[in-house]
mmCIF file of C-alpha atoms and ligand atoms in Angstrom:
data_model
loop_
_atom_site.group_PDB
_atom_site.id
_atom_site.type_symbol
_atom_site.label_atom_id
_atom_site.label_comp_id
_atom_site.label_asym_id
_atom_site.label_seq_id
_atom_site.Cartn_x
_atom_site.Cartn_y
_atom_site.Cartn_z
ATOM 1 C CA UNK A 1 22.306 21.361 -11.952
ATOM 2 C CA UNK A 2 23.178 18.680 -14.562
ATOM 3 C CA UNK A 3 20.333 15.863 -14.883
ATOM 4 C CA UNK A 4 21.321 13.062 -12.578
ATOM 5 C CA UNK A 5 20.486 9.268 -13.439
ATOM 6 C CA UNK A 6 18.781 7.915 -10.258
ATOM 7 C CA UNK A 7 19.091 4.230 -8.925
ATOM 8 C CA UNK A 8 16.126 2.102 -9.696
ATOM 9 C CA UNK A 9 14.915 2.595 -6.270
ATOM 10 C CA UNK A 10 11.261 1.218 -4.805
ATOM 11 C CA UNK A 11 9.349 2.932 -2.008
ATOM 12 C CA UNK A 12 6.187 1.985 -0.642
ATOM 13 C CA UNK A 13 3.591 2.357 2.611
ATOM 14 C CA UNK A 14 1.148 0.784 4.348
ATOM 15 C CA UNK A 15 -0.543 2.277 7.040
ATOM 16 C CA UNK A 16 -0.716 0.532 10.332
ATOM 17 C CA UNK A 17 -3.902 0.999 11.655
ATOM 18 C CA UNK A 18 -4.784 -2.715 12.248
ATOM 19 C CA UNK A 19 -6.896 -4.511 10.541
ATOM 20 C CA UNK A 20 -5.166 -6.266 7.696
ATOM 21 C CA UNK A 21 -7.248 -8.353 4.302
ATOM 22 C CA UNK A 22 -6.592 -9.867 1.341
ATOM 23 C CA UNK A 23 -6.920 -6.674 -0.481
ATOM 24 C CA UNK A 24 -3.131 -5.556 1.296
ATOM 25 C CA UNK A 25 -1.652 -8.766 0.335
ATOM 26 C CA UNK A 26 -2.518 -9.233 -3.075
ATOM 27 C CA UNK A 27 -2.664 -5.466 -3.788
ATOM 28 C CA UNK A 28 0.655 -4.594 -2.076
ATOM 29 C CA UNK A 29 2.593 -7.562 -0.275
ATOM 30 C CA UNK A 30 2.430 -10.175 -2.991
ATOM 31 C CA UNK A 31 3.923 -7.218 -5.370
ATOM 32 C CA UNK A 32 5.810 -5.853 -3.059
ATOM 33 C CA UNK A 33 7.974 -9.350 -2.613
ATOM 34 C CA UNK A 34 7.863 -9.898 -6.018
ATOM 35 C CA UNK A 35 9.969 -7.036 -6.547
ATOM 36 C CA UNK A 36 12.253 -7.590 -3.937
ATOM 37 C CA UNK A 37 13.162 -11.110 -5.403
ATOM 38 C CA UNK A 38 13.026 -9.252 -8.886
ATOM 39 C CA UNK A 39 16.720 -8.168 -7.812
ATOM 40 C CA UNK A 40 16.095 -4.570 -10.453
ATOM 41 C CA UNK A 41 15.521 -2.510 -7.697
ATOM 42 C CA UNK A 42 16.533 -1.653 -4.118
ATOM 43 C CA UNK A 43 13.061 -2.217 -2.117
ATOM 44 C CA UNK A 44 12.127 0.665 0.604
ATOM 45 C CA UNK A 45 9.340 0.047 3.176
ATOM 46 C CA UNK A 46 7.759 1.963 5.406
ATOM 47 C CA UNK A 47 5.126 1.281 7.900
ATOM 48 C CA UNK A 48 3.473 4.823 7.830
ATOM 49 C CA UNK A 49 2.244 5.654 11.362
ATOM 50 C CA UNK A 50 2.456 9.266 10.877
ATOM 51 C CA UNK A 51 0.115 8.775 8.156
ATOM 52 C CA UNK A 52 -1.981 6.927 10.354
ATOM 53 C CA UNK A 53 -2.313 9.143 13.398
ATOM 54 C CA UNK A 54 -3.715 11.954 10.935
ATOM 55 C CA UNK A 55 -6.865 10.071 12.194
ATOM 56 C CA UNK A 56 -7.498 9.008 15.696
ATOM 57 C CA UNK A 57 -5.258 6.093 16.566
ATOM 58 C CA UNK A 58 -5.502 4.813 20.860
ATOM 59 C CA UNK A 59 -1.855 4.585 21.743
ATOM 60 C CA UNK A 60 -1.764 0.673 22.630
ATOM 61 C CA UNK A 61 -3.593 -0.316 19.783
ATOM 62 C CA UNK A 62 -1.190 1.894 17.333
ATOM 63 C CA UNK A 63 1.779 0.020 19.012
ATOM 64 C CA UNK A 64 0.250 -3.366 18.580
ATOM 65 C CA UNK A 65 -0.714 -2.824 14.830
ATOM 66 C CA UNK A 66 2.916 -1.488 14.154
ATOM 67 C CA UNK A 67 4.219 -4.790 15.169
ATOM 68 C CA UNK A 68 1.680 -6.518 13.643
ATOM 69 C CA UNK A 69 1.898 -4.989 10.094
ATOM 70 C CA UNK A 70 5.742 -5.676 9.984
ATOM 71 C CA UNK A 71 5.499 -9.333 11.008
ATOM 72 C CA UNK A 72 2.932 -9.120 8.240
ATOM 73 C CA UNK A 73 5.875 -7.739 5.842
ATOM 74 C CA UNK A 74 7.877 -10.375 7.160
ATOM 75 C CA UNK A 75 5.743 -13.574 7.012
ATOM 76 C CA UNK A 76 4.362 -12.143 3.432
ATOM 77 C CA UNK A 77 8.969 -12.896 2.536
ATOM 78 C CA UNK A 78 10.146 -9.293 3.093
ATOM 79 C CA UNK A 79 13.711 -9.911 3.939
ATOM 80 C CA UNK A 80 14.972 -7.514 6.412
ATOM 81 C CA UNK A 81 18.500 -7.659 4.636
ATOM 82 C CA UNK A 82 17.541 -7.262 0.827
ATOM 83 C CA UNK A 83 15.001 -4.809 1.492
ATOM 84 C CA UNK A 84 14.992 -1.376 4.401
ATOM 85 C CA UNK A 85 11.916 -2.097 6.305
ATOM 86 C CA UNK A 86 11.131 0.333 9.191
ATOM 87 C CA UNK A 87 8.369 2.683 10.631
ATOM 88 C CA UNK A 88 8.144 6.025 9.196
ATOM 89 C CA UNK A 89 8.210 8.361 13.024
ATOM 90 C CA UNK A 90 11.934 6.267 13.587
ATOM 91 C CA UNK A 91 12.527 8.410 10.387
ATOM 92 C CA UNK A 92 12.923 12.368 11.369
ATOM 93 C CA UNK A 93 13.581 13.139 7.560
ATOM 94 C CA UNK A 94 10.071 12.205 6.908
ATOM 95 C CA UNK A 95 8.376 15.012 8.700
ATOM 96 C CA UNK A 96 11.053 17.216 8.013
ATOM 97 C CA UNK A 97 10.501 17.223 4.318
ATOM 98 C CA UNK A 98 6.854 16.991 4.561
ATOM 99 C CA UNK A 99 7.413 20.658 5.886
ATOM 100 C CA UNK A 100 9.674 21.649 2.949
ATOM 101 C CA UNK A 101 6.371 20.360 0.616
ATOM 102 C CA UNK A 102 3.888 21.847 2.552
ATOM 103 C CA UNK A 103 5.295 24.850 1.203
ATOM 104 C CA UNK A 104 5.478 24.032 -1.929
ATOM 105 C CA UNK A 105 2.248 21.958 -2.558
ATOM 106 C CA UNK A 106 -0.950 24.105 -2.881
ATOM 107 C CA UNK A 107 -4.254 24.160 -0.709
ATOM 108 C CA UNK A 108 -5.922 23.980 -4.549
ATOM 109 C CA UNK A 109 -4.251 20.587 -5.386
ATOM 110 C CA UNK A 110 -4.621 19.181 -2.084
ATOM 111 C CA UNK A 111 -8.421 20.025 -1.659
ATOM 112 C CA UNK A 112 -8.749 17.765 -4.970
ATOM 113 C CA UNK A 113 -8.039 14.753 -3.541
ATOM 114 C CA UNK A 114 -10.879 12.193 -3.487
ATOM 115 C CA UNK A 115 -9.550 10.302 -0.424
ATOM 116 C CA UNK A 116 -9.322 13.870 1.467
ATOM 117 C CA UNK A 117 -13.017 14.474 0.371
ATOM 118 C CA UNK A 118 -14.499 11.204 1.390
ATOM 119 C CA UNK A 119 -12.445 10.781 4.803
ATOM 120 C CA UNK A 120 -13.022 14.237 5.967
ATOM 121 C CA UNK A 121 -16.772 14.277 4.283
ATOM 122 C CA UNK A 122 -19.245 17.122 5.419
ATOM 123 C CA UNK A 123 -17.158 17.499 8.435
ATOM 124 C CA UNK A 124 -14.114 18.977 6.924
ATOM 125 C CA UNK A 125 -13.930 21.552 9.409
ATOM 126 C CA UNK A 126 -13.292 19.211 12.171
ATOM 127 C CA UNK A 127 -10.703 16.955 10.255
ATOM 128 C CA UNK A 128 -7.109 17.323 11.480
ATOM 129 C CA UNK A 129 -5.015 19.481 9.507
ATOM 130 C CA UNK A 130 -2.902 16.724 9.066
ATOM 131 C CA UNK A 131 -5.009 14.738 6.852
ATOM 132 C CA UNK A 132 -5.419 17.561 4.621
ATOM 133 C CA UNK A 133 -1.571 17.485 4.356
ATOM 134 C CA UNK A 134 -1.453 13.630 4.083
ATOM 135 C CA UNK A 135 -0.241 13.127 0.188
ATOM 136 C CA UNK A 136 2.567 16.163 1.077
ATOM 137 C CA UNK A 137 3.727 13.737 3.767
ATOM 138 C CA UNK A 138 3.735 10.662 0.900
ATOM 139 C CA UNK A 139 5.021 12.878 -1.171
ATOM 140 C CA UNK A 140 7.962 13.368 1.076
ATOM 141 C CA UNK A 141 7.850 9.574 1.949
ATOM 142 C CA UNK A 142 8.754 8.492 -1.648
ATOM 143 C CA UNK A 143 10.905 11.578 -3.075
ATOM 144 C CA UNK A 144 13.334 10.818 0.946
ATOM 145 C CA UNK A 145 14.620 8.303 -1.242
ATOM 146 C CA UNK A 146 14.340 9.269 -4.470
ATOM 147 C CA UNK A 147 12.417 6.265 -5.453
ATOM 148 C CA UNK A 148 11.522 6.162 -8.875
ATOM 149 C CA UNK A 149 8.835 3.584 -8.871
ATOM 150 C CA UNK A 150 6.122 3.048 -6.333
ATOM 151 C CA UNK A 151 4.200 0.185 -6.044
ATOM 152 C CA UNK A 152 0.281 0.793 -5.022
ATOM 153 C CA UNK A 153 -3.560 -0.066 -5.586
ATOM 154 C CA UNK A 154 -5.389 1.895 -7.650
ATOM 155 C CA UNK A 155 -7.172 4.131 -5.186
ATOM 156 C CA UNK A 156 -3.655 5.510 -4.471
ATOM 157 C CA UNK A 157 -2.393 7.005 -8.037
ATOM 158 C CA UNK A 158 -4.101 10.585 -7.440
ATOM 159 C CA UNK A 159 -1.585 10.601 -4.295
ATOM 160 C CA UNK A 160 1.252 9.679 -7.092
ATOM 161 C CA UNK A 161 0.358 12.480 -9.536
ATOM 162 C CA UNK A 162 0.782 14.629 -6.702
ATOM 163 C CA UNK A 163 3.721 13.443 -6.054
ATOM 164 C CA UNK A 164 4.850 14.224 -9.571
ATOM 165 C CA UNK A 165 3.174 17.489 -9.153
ATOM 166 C CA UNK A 166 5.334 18.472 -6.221
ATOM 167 C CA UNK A 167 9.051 16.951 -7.540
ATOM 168 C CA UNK A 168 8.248 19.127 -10.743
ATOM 169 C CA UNK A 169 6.855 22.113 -8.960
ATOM 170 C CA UNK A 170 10.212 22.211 -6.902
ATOM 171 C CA UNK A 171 12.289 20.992 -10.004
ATOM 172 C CA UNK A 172 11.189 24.196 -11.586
ATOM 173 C CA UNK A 173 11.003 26.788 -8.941
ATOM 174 C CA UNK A 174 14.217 26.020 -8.026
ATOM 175 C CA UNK A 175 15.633 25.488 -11.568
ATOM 176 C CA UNK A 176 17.257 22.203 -10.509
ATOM 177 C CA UNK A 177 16.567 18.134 -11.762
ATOM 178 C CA UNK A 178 16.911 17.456 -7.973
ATOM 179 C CA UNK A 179 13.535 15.201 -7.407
ATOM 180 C CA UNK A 180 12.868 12.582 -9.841
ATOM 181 C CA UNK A 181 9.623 12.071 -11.359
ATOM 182 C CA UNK A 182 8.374 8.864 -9.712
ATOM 183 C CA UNK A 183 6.392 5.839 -12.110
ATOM 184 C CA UNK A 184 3.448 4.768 -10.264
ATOM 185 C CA UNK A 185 3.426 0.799 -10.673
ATOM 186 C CA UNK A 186 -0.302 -0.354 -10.901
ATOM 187 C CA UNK A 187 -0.369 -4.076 -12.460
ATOM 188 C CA UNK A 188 -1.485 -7.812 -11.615
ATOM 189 C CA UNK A 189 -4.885 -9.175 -11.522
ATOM 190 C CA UNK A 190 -5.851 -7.989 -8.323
ATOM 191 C CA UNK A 191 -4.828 -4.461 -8.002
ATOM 192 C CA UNK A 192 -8.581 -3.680 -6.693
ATOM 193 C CA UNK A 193 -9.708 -6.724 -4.903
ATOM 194 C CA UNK A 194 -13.605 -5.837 -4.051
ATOM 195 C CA UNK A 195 -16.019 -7.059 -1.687
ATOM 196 C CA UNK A 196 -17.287 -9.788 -1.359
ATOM 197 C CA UNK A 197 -20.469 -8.776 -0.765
ATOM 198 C CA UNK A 198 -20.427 -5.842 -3.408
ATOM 199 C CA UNK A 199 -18.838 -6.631 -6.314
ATOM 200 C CA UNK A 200 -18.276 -2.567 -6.805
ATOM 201 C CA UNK A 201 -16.886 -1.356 -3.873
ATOM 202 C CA UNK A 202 -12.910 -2.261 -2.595
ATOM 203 C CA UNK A 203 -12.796 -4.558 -0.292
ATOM 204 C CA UNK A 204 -11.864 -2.829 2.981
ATOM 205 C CA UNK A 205 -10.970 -2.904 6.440
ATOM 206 C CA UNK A 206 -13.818 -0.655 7.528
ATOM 207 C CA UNK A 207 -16.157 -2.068 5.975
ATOM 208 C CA UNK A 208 -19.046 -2.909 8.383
ATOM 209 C CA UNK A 209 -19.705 -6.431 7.179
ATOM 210 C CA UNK A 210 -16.937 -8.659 8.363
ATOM 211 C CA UNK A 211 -18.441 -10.920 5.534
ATOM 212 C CA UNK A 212 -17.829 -8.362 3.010
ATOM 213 C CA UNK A 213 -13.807 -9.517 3.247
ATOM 214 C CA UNK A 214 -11.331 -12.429 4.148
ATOM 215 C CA UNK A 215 -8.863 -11.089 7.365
ATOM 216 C CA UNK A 216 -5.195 -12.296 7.226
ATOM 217 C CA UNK A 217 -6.803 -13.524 10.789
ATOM 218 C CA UNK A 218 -9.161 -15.476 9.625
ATOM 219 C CA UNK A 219 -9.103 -19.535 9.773
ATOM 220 C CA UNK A 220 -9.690 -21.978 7.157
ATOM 221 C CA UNK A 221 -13.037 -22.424 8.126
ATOM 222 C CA UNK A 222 -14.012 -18.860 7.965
ATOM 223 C CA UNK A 223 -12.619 -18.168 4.776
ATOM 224 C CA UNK A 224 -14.406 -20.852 3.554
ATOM 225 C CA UNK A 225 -17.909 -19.601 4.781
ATOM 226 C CA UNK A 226 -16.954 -16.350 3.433
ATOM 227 C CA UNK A 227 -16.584 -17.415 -0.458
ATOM 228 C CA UNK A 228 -18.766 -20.040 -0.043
ATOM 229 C CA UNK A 229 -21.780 -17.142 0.842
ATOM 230 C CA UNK A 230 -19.489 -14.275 -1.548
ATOM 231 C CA UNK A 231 -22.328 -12.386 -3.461
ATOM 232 C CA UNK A 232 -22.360 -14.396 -7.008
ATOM 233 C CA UNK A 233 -24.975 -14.223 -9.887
ATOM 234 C CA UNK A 234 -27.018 -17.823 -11.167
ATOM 235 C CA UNK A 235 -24.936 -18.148 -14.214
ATOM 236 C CA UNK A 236 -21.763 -20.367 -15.348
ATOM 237 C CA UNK A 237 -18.526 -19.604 -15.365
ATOM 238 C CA UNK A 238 -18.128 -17.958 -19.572
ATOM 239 C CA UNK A 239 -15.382 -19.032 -21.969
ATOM 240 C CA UNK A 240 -13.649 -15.776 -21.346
ATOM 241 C CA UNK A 241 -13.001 -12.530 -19.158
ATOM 242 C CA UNK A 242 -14.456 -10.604 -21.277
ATOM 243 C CA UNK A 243 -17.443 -12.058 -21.115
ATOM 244 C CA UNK A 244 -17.600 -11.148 -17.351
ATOM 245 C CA UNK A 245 -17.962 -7.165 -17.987
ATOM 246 C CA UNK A 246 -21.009 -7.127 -16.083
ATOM 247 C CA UNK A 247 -20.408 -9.543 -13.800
ATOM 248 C CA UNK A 248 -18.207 -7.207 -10.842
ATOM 249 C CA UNK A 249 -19.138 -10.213 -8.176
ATOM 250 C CA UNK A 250 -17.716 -13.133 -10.328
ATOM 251 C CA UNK A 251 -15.061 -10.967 -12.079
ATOM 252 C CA UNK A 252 -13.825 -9.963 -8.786
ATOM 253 C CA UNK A 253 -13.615 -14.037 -7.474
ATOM 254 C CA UNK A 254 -11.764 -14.726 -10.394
ATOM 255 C CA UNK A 255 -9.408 -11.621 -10.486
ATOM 256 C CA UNK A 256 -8.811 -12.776 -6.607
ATOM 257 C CA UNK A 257 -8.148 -16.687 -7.755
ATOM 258 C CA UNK A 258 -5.652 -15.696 -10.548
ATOM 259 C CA UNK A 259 -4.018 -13.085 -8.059
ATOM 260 C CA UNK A 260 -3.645 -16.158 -5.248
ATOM 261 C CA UNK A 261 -2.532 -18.567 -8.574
ATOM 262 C CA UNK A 262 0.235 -16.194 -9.840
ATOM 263 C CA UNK A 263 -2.087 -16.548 -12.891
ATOM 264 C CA UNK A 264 -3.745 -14.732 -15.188
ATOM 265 C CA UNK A 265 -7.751 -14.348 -15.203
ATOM 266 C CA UNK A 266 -7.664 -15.218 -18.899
ATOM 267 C CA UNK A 267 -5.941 -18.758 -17.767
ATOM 268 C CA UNK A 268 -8.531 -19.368 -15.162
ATOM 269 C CA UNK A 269 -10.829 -18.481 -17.239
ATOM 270 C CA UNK A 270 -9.903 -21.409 -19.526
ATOM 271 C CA UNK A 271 -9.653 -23.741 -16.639
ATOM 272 C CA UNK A 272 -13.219 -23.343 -15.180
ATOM 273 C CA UNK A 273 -15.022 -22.075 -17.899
ATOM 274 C CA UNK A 274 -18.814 -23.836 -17.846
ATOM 275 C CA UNK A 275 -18.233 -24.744 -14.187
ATOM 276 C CA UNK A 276 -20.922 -23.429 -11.638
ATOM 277 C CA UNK A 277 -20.503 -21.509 -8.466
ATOM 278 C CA UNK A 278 -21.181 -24.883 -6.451
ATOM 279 C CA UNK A 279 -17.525 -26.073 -7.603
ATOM 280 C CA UNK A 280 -15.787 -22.571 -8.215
ATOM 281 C CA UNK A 281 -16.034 -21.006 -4.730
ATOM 282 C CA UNK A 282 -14.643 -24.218 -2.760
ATOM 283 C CA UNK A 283 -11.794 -24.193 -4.767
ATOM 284 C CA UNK A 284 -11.174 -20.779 -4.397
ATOM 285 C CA UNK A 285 -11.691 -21.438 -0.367
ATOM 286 C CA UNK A 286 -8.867 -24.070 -0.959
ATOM 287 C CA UNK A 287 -6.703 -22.012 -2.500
ATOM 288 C CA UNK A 288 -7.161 -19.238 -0.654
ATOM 289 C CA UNK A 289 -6.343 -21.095 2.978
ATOM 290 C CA UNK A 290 -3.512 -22.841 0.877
ATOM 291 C CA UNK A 291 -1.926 -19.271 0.713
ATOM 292 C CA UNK A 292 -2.694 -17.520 3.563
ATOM 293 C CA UNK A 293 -2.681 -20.061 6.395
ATOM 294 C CA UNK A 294 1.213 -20.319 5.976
ATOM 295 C CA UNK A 295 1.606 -16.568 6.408
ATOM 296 C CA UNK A 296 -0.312 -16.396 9.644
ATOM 297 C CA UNK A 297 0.899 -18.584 11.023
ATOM 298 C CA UNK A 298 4.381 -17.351 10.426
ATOM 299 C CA UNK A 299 2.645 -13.679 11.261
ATOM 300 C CA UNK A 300 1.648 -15.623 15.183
ATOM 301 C CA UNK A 301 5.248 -17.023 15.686
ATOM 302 C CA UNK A 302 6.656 -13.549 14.494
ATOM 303 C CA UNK A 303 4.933 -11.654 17.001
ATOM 304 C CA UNK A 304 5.695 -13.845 19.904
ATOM 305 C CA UNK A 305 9.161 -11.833 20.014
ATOM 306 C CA UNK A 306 8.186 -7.894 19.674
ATOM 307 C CA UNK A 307 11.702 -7.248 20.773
ATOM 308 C CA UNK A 308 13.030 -8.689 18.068
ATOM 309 C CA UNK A 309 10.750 -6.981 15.864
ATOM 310 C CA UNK A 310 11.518 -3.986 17.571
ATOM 311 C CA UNK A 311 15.255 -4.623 16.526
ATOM 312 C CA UNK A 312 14.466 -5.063 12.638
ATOM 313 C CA UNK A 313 12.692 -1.798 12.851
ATOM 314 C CA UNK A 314 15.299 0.183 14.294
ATOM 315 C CA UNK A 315 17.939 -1.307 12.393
ATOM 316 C CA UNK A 316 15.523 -0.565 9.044
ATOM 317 C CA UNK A 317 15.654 3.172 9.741
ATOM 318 C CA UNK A 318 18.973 3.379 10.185
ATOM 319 C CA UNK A 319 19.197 2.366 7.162
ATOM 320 C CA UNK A 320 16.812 4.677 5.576
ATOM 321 C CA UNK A 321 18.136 7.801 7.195
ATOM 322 C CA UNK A 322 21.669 6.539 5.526
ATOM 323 C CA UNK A 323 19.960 6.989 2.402
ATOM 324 C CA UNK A 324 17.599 9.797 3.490
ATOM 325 C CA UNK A 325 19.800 11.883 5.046
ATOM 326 C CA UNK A 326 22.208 13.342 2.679
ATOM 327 C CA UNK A 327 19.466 13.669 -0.194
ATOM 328 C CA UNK A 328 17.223 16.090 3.212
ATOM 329 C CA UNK A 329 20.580 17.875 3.130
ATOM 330 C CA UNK A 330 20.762 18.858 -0.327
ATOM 331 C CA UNK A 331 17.021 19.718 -0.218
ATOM 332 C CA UNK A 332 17.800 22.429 1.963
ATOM 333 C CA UNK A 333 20.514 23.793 0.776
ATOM 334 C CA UNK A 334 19.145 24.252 -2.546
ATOM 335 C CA UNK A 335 16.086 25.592 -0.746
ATOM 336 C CA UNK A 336 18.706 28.376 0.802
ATOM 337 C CA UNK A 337 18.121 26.897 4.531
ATOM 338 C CA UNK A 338 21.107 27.447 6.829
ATOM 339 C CA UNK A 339 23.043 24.920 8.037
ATOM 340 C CA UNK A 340 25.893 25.096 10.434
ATOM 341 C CA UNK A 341 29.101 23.116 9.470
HETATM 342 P P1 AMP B 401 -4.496 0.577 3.281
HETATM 343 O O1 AMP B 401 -4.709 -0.608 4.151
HETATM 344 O O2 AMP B 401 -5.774 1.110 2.702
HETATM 345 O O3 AMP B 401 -3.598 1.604 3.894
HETATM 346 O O4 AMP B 401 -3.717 0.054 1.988
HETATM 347 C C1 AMP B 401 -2.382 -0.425 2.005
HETATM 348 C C2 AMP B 401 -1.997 -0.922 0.641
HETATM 349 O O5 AMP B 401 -2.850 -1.998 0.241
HETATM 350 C C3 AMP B 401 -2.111 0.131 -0.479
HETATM 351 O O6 AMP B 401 -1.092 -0.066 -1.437
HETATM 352 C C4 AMP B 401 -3.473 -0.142 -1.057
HETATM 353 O O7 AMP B 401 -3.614 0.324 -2.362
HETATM 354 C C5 AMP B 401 -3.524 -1.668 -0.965
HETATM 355 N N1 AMP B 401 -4.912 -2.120 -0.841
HETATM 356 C C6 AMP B 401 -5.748 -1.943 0.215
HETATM 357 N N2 AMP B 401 -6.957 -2.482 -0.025
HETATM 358 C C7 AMP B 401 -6.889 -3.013 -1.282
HETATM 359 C C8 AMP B 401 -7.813 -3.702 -2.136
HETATM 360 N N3 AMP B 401 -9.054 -3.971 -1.743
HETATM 361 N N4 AMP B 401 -7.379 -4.103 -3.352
HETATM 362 C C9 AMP B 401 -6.105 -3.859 -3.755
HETATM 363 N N5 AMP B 401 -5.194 -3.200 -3.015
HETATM 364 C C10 AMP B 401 -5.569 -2.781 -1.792
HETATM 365 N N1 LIG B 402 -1.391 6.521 1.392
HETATM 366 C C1 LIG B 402 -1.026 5.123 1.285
HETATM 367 C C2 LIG B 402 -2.262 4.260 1.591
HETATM 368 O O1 LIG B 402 -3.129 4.653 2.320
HETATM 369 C C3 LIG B 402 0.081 4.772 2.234
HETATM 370 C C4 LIG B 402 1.354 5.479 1.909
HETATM 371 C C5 LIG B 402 1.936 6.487 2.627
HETATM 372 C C6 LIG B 402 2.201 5.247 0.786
HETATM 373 N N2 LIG B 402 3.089 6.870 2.058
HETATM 374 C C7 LIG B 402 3.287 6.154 0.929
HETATM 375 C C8 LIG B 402 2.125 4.385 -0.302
HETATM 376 C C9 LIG B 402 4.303 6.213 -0.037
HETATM 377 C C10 LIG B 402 3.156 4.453 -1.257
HETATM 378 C C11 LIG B 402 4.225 5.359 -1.122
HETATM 379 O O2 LIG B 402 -2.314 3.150 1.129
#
């Protein structure tokens, strides 16, 4: 098959299994409307609940988070017009070819993965076989749709070189330039957001310390008490970044201001540099409830309708399978699968 050009396409996920923090918004919201407005791509995503029910998931609560994570997407400026937003079970083509790339993935590659090792832990035995076969069902996810650039945090780019791993495996073994190989995109200040009460570990929903992260739930006065007791050191603000290499805790506040500015750390840097903690964190706060307040507020009033939200998903994944559809097709017939006519 001659090499095809394919669109400048974006695809990414977000699980919904509740519990949403600064970390998703500046790590995947804040890009992911950024590249919606940036008008270069067409802008796929997909609230991954299949992905999510590889661990335990109570029925209600999945329902509820569902909703919640798209008016999240939604109050964050996803437009439900310019970009396909949807859940990935309204989807059949997802599970379909995460079957196809079971069987081409190998147990090898997939026993690699770090998150597979620290989810399923000692207990591996008892871990669903489904979140073994999690990054063949992202693979699947992105290569539906032939997206060529995915938008993620850091902790997800082993999933993307599998991803690459399993376009080129089938590429070759099937002697076509059907999948394309798909550019992680891992930039902006605050790609790793930490915690705020360990400047080395990402800042996370499960994470016992709710102190350790700011909820898109929380109010103004919480996320003020949370930077205003964030883990610091006794020193200054330095001249420069650089000068904060061993610093994670203060890095990690700045990284998180620049990210809420639409700055850079370098030009924060420059702005506070000899001020103390005492008058960084409270701006921070400020800033920080500036941003956020809006967007729950917009998240409350979105999710006083579920129908409606309902309606944006459904009318999301028709969308998708339009796209998805014909390229599942094509799949299987160069895989040799039967179809009737
Ligand atoms: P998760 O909630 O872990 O499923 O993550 C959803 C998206 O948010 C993924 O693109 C993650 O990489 C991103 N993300 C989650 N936590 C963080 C964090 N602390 N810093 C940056 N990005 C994050
Ligand atoms: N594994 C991703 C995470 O936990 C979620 C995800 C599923 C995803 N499918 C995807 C991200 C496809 C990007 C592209 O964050």
């Amino acid at each position: 098959m001659a090499e095809q050009a394919f669109t400048p396409r974006v695809f990414s996920g977000i699980q919904p299994s509740g519990g949403l923090t600064l970390g998703n918004y500046l790590g995947a919201l804040k890009r992911f409307v950024e590249m919606q407005e940036a008008g270069t791509y067409e802008t796929v995503f997909c609230l991954v609940d299949l992905h999510a029910i590889t661990v335990w998931q109570d029925p209600d609560k999945l329902t509820h988070a569902t909703r919640e994570l798209a008016a999240f997407f939604l109050a964050c400026g996803i437009d439900p017009e310019r970009s396909i937003l949807f859940n990935q079970s309204q989807v059949p083509g997802h599970a379909q070819l995460a079957w196809l790339f079971n069987c081409v993935a190998r147990m090898g590659w997939m026993g690699r993965m770090t998150q597979w090792k620290d989810k399923a832990g000692k207990n591996s035995e008892n871990a669903s076989l489904g979140l073994f076969a999690y990054p063949a069902l992202m693979a699947a996810d992105i290569l539906l749709y032939h997206a060529t650039h995915v938008p993620v945090g850091e902790d997800q780019k082993q999933h993307l070189e599998l991803t690459r791993d399993i376009a080129a495996k089938f590429n070759h073994d099937y002697g076509v330039e059907f999948f394309p190989i798909t550019e992680p995109v891992i930039e902006g200040p605050a790609t790793r957001v930490m915690s705020l009460r360990d400047g080395t570990r990402k800042m996370s929903k499960s994470d016992p310390s709710d102190m350790s992260r700011i909820n898109m739930s929380d109010d103004a006065d919480t996320i003020a008490q949370k930077f205003r007791k964030a883990r610091t050191d006794p020193e200054p603000l330095p001249e420069t970044y650089a000068d904060l290499k061993d610093r994670p805790e203060a890095r990690n506040l700045i990284d998180i201001y620049a990210g809420l500015a639409d700055t850079t750390a370098d030009a924060v840097m420059a702005e506070h540099a000899g001020a103390g903690w005492g008058t960084f964190k409270p701006k921070l706060a400020e800033l920080a409830v500036e941003k956020l307040s809006p967007i729950s507020a917009e998240m409350a009033r979105i999710m006083a309708d579920e129908a409606e939200i309902d309606r944006v998903l459904a009318r999301g994944a028709d969308r998708a399978c339009a796209i998805a559809d014909p390229i599942l097709t094509r799949t299987m017939d160069v895989m040799g699968l039967v179809r009737g006519s």
